[in-house]
mmCIF file of C-alpha atoms in Angstrom:
data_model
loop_
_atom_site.group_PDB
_atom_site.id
_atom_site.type_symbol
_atom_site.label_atom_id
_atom_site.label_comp_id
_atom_site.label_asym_id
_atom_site.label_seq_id
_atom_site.Cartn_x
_atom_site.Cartn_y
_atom_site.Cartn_z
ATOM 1 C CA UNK A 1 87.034 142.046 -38.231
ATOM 2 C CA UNK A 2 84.325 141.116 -35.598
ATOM 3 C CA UNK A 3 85.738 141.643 -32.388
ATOM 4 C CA UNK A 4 84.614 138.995 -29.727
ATOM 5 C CA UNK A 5 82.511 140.164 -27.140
ATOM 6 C CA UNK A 6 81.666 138.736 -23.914
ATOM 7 C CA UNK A 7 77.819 139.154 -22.660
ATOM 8 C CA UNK A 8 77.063 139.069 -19.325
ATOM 9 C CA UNK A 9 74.592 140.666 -17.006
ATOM 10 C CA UNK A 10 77.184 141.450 -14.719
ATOM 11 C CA UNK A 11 79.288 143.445 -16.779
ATOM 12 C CA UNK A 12 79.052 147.255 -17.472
ATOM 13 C CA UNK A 13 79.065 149.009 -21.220
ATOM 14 C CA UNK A 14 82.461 150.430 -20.226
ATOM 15 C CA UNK A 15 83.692 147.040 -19.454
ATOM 16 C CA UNK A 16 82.231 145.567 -22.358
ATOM 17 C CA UNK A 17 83.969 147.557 -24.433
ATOM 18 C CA UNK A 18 87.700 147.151 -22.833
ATOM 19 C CA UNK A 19 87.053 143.385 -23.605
ATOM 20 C CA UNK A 20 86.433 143.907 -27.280
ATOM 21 C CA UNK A 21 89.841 146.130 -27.136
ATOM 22 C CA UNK A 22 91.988 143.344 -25.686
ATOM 23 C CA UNK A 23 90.496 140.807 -27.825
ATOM 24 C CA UNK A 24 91.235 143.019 -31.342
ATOM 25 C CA UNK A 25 94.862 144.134 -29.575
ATOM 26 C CA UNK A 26 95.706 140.382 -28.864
ATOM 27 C CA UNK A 27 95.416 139.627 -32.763
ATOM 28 C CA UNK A 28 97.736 142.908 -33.547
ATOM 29 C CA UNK A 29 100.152 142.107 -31.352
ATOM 30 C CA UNK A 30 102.994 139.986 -32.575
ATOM 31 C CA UNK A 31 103.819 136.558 -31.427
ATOM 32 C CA UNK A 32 107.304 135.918 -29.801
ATOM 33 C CA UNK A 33 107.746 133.458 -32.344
ATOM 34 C CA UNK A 34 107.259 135.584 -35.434
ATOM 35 C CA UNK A 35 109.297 138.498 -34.061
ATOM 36 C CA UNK A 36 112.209 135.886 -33.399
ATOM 37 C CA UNK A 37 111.880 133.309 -36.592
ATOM 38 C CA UNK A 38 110.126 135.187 -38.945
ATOM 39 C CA UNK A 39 110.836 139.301 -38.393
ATOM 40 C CA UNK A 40 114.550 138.842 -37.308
ATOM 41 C CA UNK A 41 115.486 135.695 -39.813
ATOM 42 C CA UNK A 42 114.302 138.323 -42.803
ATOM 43 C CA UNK A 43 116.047 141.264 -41.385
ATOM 44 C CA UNK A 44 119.003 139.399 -41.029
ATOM 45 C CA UNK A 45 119.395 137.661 -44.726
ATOM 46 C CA UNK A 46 117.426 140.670 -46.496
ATOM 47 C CA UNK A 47 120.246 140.852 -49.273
ATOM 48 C CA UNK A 48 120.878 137.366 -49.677
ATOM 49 C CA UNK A 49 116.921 136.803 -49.654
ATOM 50 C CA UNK A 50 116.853 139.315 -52.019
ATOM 51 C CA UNK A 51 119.913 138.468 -54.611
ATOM 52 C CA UNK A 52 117.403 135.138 -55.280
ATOM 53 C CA UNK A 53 114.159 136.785 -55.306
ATOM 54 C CA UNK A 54 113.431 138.029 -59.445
ATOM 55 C CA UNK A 55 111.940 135.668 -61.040
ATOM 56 C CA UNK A 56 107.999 136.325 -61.656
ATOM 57 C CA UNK A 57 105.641 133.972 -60.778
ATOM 58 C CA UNK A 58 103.594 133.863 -64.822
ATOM 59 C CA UNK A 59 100.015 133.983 -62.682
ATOM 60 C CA UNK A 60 100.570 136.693 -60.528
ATOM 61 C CA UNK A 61 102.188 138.946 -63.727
ATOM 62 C CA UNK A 62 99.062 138.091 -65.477
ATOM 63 C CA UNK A 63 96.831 139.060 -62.722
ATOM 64 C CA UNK A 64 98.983 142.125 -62.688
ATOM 65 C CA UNK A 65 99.084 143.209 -66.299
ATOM 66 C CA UNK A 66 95.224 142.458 -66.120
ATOM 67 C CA UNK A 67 93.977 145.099 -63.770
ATOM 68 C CA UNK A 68 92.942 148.185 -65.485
ATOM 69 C CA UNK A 69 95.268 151.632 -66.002
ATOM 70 C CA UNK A 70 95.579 153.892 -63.756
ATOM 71 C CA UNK A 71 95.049 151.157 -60.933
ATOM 72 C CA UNK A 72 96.333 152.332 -57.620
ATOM 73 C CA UNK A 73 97.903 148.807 -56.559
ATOM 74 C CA UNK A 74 98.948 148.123 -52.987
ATOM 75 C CA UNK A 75 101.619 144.425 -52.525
ATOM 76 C CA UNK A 76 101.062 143.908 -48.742
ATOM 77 C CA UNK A 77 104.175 141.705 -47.702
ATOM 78 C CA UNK A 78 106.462 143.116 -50.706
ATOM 79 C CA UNK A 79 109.599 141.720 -49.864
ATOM 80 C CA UNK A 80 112.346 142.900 -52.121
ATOM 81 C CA UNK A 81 109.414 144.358 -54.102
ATOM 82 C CA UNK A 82 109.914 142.759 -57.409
ATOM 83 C CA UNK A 83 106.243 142.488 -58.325
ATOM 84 C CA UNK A 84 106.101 146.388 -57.886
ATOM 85 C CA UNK A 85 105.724 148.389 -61.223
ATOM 86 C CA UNK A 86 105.182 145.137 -63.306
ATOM 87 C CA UNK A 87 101.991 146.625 -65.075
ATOM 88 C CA UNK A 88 103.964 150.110 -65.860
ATOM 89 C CA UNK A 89 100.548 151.677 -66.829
ATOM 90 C CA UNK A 90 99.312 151.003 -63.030
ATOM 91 C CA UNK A 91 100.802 152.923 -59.746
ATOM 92 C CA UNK A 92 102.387 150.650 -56.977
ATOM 93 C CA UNK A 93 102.711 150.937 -53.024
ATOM 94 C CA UNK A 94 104.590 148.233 -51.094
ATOM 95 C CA UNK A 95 104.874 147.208 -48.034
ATOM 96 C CA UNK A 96 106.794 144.607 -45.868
ATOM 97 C CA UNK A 97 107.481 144.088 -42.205
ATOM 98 C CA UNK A 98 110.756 143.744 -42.747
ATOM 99 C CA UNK A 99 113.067 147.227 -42.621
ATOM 100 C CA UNK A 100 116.207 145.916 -44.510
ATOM 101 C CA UNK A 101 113.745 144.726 -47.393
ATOM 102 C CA UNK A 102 111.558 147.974 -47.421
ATOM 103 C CA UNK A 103 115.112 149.722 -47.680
ATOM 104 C CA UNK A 104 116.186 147.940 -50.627
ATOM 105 C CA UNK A 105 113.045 148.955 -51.753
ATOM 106 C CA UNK A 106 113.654 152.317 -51.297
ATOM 107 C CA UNK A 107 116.728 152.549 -53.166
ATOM 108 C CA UNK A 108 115.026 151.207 -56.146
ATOM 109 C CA UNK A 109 112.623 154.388 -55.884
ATOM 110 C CA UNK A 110 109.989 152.563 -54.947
ATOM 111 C CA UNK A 111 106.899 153.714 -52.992
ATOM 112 C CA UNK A 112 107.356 151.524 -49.876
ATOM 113 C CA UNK A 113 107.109 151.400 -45.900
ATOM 114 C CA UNK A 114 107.362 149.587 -43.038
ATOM 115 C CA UNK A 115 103.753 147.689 -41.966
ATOM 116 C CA UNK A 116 102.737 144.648 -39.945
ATOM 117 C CA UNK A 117 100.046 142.326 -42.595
ATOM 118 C CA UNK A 118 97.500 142.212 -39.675
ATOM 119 C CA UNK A 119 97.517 146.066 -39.136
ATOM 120 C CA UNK A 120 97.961 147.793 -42.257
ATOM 121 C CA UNK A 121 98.090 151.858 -42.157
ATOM 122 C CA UNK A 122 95.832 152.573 -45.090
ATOM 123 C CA UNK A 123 92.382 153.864 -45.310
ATOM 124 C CA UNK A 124 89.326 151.737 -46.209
ATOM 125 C CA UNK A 125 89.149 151.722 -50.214
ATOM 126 C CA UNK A 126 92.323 153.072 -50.455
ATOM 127 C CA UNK A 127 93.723 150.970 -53.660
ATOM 128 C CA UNK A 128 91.657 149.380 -56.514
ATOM 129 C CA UNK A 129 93.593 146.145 -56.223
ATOM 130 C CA UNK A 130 95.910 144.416 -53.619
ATOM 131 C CA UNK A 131 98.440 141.384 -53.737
ATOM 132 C CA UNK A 132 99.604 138.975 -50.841
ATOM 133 C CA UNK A 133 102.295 136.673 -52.270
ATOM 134 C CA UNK A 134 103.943 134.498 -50.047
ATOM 135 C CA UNK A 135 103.155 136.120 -46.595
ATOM 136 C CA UNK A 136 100.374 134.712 -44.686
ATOM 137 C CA UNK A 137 101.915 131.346 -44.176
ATOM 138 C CA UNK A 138 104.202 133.634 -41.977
ATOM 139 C CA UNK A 139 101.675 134.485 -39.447
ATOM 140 C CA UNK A 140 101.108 132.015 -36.529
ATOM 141 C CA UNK A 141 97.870 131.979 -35.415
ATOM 142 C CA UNK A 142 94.509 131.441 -36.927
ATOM 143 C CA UNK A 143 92.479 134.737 -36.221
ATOM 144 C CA UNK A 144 95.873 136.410 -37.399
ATOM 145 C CA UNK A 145 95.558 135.114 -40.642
ATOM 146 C CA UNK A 146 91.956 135.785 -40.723
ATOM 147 C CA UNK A 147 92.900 139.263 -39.708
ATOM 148 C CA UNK A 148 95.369 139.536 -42.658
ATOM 149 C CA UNK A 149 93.211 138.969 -44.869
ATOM 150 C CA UNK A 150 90.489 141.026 -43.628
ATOM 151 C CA UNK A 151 93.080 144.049 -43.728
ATOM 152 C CA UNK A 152 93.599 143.105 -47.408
ATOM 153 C CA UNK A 153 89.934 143.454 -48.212
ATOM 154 C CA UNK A 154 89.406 146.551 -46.270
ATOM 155 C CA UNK A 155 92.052 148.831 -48.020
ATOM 156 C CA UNK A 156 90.621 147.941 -51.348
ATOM 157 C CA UNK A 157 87.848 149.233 -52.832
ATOM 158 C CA UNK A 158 83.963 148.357 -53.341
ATOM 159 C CA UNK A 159 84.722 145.999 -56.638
ATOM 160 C CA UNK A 160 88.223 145.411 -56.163
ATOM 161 C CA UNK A 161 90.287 142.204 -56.297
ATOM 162 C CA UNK A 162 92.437 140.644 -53.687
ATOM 163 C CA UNK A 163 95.152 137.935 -55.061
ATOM 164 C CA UNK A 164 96.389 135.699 -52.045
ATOM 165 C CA UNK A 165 98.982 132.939 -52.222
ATOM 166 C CA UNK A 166 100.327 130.493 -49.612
ATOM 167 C CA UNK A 167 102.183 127.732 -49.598
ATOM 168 C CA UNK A 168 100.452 124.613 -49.820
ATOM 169 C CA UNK A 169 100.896 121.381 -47.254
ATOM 170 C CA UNK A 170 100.417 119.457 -50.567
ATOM 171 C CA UNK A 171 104.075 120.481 -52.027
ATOM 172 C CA UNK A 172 104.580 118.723 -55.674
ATOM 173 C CA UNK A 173 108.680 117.833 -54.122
ATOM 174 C CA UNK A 174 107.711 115.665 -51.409
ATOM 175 C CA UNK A 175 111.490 115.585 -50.938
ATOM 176 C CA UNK A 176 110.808 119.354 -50.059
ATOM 177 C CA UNK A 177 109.029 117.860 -46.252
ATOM 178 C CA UNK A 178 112.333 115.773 -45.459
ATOM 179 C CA UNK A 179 114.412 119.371 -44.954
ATOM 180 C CA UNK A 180 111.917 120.798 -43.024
ATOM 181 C CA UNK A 181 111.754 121.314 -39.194
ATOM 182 C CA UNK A 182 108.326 120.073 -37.976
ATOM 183 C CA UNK A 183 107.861 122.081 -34.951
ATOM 184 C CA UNK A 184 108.445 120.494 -31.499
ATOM 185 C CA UNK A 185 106.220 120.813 -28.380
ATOM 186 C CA UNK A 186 109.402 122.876 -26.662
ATOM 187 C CA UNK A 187 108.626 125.586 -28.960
ATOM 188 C CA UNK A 188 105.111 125.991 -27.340
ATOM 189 C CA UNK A 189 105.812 127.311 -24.388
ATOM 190 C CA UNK A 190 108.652 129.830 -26.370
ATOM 191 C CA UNK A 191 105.653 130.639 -28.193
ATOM 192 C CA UNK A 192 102.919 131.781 -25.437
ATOM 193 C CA UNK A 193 104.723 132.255 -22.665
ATOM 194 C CA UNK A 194 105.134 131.268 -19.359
ATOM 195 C CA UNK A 195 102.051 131.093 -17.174
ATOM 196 C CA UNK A 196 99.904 130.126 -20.354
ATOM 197 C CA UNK A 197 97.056 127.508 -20.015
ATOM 198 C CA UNK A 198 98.951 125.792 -22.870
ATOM 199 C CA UNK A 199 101.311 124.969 -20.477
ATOM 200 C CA UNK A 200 99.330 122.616 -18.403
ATOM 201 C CA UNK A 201 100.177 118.862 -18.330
ATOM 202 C CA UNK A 202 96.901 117.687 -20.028
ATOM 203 C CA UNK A 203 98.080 119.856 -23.102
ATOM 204 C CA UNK A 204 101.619 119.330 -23.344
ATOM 205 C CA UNK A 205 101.119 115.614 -23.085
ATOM 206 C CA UNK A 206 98.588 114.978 -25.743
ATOM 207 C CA UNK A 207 99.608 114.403 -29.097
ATOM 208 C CA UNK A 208 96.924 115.949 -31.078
ATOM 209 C CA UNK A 209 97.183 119.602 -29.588
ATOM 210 C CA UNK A 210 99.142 121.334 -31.970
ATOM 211 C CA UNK A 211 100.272 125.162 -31.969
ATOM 212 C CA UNK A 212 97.199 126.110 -34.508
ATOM 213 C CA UNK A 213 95.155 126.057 -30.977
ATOM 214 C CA UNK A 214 97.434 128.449 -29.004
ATOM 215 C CA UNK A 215 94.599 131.241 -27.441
ATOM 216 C CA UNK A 216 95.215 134.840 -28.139
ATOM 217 C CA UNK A 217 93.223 136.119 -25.379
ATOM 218 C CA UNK A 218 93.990 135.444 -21.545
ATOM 219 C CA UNK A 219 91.270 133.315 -20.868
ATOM 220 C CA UNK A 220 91.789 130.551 -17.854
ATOM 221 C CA UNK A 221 92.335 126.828 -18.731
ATOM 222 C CA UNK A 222 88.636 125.964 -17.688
ATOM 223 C CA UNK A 223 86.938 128.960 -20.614
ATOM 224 C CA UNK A 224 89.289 127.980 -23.345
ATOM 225 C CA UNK A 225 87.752 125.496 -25.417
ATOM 226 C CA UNK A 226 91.077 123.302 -26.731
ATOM 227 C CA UNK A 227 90.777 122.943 -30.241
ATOM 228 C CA UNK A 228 92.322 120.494 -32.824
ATOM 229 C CA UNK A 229 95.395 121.774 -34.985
ATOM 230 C CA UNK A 230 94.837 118.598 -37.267
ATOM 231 C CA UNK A 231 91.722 121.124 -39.016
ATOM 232 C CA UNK A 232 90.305 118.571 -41.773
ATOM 233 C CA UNK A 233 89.390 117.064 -38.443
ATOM 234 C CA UNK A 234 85.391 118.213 -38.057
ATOM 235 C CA UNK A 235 83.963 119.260 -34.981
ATOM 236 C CA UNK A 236 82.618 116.367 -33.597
ATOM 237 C CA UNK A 237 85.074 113.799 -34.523
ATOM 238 C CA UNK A 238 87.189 116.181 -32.677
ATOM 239 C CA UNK A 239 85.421 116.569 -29.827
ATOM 240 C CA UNK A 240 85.708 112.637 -29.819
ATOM 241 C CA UNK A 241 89.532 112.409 -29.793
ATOM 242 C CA UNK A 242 89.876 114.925 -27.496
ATOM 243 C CA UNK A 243 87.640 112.518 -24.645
ATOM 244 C CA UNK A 244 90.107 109.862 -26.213
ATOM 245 C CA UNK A 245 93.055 111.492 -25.369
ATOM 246 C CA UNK A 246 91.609 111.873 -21.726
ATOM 247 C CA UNK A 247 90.947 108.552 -21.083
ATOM 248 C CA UNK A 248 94.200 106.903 -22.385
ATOM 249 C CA UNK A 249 95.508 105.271 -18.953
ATOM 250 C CA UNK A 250 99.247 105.954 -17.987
ATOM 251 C CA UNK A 251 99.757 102.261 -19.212
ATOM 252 C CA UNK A 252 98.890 103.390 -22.647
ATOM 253 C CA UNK A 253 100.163 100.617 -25.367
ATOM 254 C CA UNK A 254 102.953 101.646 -27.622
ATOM 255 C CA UNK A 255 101.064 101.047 -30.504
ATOM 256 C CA UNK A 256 98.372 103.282 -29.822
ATOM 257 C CA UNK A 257 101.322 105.738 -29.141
ATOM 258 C CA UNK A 258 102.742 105.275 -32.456
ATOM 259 C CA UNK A 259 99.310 105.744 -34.159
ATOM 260 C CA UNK A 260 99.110 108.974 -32.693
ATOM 261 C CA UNK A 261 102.504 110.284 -33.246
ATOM 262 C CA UNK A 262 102.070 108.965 -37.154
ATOM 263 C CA UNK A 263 98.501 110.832 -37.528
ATOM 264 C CA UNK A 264 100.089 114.237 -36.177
ATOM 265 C CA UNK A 265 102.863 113.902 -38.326
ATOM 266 C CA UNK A 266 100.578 113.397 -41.508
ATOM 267 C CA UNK A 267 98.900 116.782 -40.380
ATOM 268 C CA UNK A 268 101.840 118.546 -39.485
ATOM 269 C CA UNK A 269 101.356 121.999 -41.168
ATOM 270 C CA UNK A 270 104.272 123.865 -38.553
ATOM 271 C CA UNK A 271 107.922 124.327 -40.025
ATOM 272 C CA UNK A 272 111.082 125.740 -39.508
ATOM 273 C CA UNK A 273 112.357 125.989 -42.954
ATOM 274 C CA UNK A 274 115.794 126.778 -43.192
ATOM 275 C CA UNK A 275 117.672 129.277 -44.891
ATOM 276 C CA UNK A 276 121.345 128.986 -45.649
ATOM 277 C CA UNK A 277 123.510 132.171 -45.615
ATOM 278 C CA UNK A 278 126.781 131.538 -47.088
ATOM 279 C CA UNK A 279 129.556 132.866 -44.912
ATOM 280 C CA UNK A 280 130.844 135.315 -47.747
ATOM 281 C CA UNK A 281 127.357 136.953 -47.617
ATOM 282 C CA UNK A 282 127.193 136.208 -43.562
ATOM 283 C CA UNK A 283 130.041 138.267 -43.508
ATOM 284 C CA UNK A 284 128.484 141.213 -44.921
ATOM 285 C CA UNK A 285 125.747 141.366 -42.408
ATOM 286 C CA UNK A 286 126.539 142.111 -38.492
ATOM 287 C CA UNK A 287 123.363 140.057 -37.648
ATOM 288 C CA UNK A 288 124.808 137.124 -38.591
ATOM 289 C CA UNK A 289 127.134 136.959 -35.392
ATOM 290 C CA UNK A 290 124.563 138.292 -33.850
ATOM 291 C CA UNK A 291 122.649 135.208 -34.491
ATOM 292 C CA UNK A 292 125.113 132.756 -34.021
ATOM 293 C CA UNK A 293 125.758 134.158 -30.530
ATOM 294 C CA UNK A 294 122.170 134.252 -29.409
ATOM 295 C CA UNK A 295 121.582 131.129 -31.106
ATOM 296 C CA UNK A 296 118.919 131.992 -33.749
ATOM 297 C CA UNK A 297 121.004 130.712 -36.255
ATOM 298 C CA UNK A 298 124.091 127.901 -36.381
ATOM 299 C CA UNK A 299 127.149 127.536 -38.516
ATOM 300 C CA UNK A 300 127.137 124.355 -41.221
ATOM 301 C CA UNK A 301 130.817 124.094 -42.431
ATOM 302 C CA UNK A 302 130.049 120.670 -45.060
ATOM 303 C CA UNK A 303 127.733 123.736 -46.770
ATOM 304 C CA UNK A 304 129.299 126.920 -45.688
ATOM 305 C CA UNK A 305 126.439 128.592 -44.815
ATOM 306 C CA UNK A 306 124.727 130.187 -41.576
ATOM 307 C CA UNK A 307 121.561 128.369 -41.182
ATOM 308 C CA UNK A 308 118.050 130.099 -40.519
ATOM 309 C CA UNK A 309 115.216 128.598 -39.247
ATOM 310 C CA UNK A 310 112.085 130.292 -40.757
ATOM 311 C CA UNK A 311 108.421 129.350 -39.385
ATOM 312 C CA UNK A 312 105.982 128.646 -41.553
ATOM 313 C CA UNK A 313 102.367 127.497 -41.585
ATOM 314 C CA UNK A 314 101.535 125.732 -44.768
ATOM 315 C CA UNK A 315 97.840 125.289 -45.937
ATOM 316 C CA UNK A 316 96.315 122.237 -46.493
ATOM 317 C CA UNK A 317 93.588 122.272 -49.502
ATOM 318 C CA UNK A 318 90.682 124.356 -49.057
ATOM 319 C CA UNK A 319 92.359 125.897 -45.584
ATOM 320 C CA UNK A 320 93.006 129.283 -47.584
ATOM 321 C CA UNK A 321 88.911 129.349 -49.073
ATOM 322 C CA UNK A 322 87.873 128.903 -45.777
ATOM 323 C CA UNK A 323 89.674 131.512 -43.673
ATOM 324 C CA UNK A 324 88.481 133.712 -46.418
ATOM 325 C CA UNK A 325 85.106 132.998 -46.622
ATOM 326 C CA UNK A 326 82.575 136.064 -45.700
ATOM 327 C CA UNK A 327 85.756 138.307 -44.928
ATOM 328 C CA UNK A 328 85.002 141.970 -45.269
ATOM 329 C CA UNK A 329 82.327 141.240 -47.465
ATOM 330 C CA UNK A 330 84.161 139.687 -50.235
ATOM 331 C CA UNK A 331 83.510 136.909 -52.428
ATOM 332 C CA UNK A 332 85.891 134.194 -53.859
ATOM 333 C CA UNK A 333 85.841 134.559 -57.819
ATOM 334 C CA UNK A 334 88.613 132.209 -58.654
ATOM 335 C CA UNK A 335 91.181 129.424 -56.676
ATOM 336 C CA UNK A 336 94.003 127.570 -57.974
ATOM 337 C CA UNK A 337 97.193 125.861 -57.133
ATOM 338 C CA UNK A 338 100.361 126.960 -59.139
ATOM 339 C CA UNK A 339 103.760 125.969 -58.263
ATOM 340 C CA UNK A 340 103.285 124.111 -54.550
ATOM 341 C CA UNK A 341 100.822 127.411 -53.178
ATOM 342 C CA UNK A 342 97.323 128.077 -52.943
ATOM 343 C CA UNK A 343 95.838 130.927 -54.748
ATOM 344 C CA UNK A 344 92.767 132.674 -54.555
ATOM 345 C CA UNK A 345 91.276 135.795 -56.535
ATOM 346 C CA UNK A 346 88.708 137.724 -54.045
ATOM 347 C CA UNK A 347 86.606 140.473 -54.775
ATOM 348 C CA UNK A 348 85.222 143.027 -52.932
ATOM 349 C CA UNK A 349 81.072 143.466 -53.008
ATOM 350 C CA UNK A 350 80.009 146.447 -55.250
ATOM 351 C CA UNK A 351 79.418 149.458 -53.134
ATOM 352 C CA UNK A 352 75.779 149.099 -53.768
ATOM 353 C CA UNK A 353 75.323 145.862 -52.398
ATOM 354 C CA UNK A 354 77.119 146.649 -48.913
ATOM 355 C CA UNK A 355 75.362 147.621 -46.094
#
């Protein structure tokens, strides 16, 4: 990952350096709203999760059972780990950020552990092939996505492939967007914190800034450059609607209003999708009153179920190519969409041809 650096006469080697630091750390470190609607939700229905999670997806088996033998093969994000040991003439390491998961792992005698997707503990070329299925539409920022799949690159080695799937903004059950929580502007401030330049007025009050923006550095109000969430948007078009969105006066007609609010909802690509615990398996876990109690989760009697919101990003056509684009010095040798996600194949350049 290139860490951002900021030049200035005035500054020192020594401080130079710190500033890199904070900018890389701000990228590791997790979110309030992962730990809370991602990490907890999966911790909390890990056996349920896992009970409905066995079914293999045909593409990623094939990419599987195509990688040579004797492949060391690491699944980054391995859930209940049922991809792991699918080509029996390959070796498999998982891992997942989720401890519950990683322990039914475990019991399974698998070769697992406990690792954040944006920070993963294995050497550079450690495996000759690596899988992300289902995880980065977890992550809630940009550059931690970016990050992820920079990680993903780097543990591989020179000539390896990467699989990646996501799921896609372009589901084939359009019924599928009706159940799902589009993300509200009180979860913003939940999100970065109190004190944030998010939370000024000009922000909060116009429509088109969306969570994608949210800055993972503390920079003031004045440095940040506010950035679209609605990203098939290009740069100057967006530069456009942001002056627009300035120069709305307070007796703004409804209609533009409703414009607005309709175009953000088209581009909405921040859920809460929910997850519905049934009491008899609520009842094994202790996290389920937990979560009733602290309100992460709520009780539906019509279904009798605990209900968990999970956040998700999902990623509209062509997001997924272009996050991946020049990362670690991979290429993308194949992209496809199979079953409602994105897919792409990278490959890592030949050791001869990296620097």
């Amino acid at each position: 990952m290139r860490d951002i650096k900021v030049k200035a006469s005035s500054k020192s080697p020594h401080e130079e350096e710190e500033v890199q630091i904070s900018s890389s750390s701000s990228v590791k470190s997790t979110p309030e709203i992962e730990k809370k609607y991602v990490h907890r939700v999966y911790d909390a229905i890990a056996p349920h999760f896992s009970s409905t999670r066995f079914a293999k997806w045909p593409k990623v088996a094939a990419f599987l059972e195509s990688l040579p033998s004797g492949s060391v093969i690491l699944d980054a994000g391995c859930g209940n780990g049922k991809y792991l040991g699918l080509n029996p003439n390959c070796f498999f390491i998982g891992c997942d950020i989720s401890n519950p998961l990683i322990k039914i792992c475990s019991e399974k005698g698998q070769e697992v552990l406990v690792a954040d997707a944006v920070n993963l503990p294995y050497r550079e070329g450690f495996g000759d092939s690596a899988i992300s299925i289902a995880v980065l539409h977890h992550l809630s920022t940009e550059n931690r996505r970016k990050k992820a799949i920079e990680e993903l690159v780097r543990v591989v080695k020179p000539g390896g492939f990467v699989l990646i799937t996501v799921w896609a903004a372009e589901q084939e059950d359009k019924t599928l967007l009706t159940k799902w929580t589009p993300l509200s502007p009180k979860y913003v401030e939940e999100w970065v914190g109190p004190g944030s330049p998010m939370n000024s007025p000009r922000v909060r009050n116009n429509p088109f800034f969306g969570l994608e923006s949210i800055p993972e550095t503390e920079v003031s109000a004045k440095e940040q450059k506010v950035e679209n969430s609605l990203e098939s948007i290009p740069e100057i078009e967006e530069s456009a609607r942001e002056q627009k969105a300035e120069s709305i006066p307070e007796e703004k007609d409804e209609k533009s209003v409703e414009e607005s609010l309709k175009a953000m909802k088209m581009n909405q690509q921040e859920y809460f999708v929910p997850w519905h615990l049934p009491y008899h398996r609520a009842e094994v876990s202790g996290a389920s009153a937990s979560a009733l109690a602290s309100g992460l989760a709520k009780k539906d009697d019509r279904k009798g179920a605990v209900v968990y919101n999970r956040y998700y990003h999902v990623f509209s056509e062509g997001e997924l190519e272009r996050l991946a684009f020049g990362a670690g010095n991979a290429v993308i040798v194949d992209r496809f969409y199979d079953k409602s996600n994105w897919c792409i194949v990278l490959q890592k350049a030949a050791a001869s041809n990296q620097d």
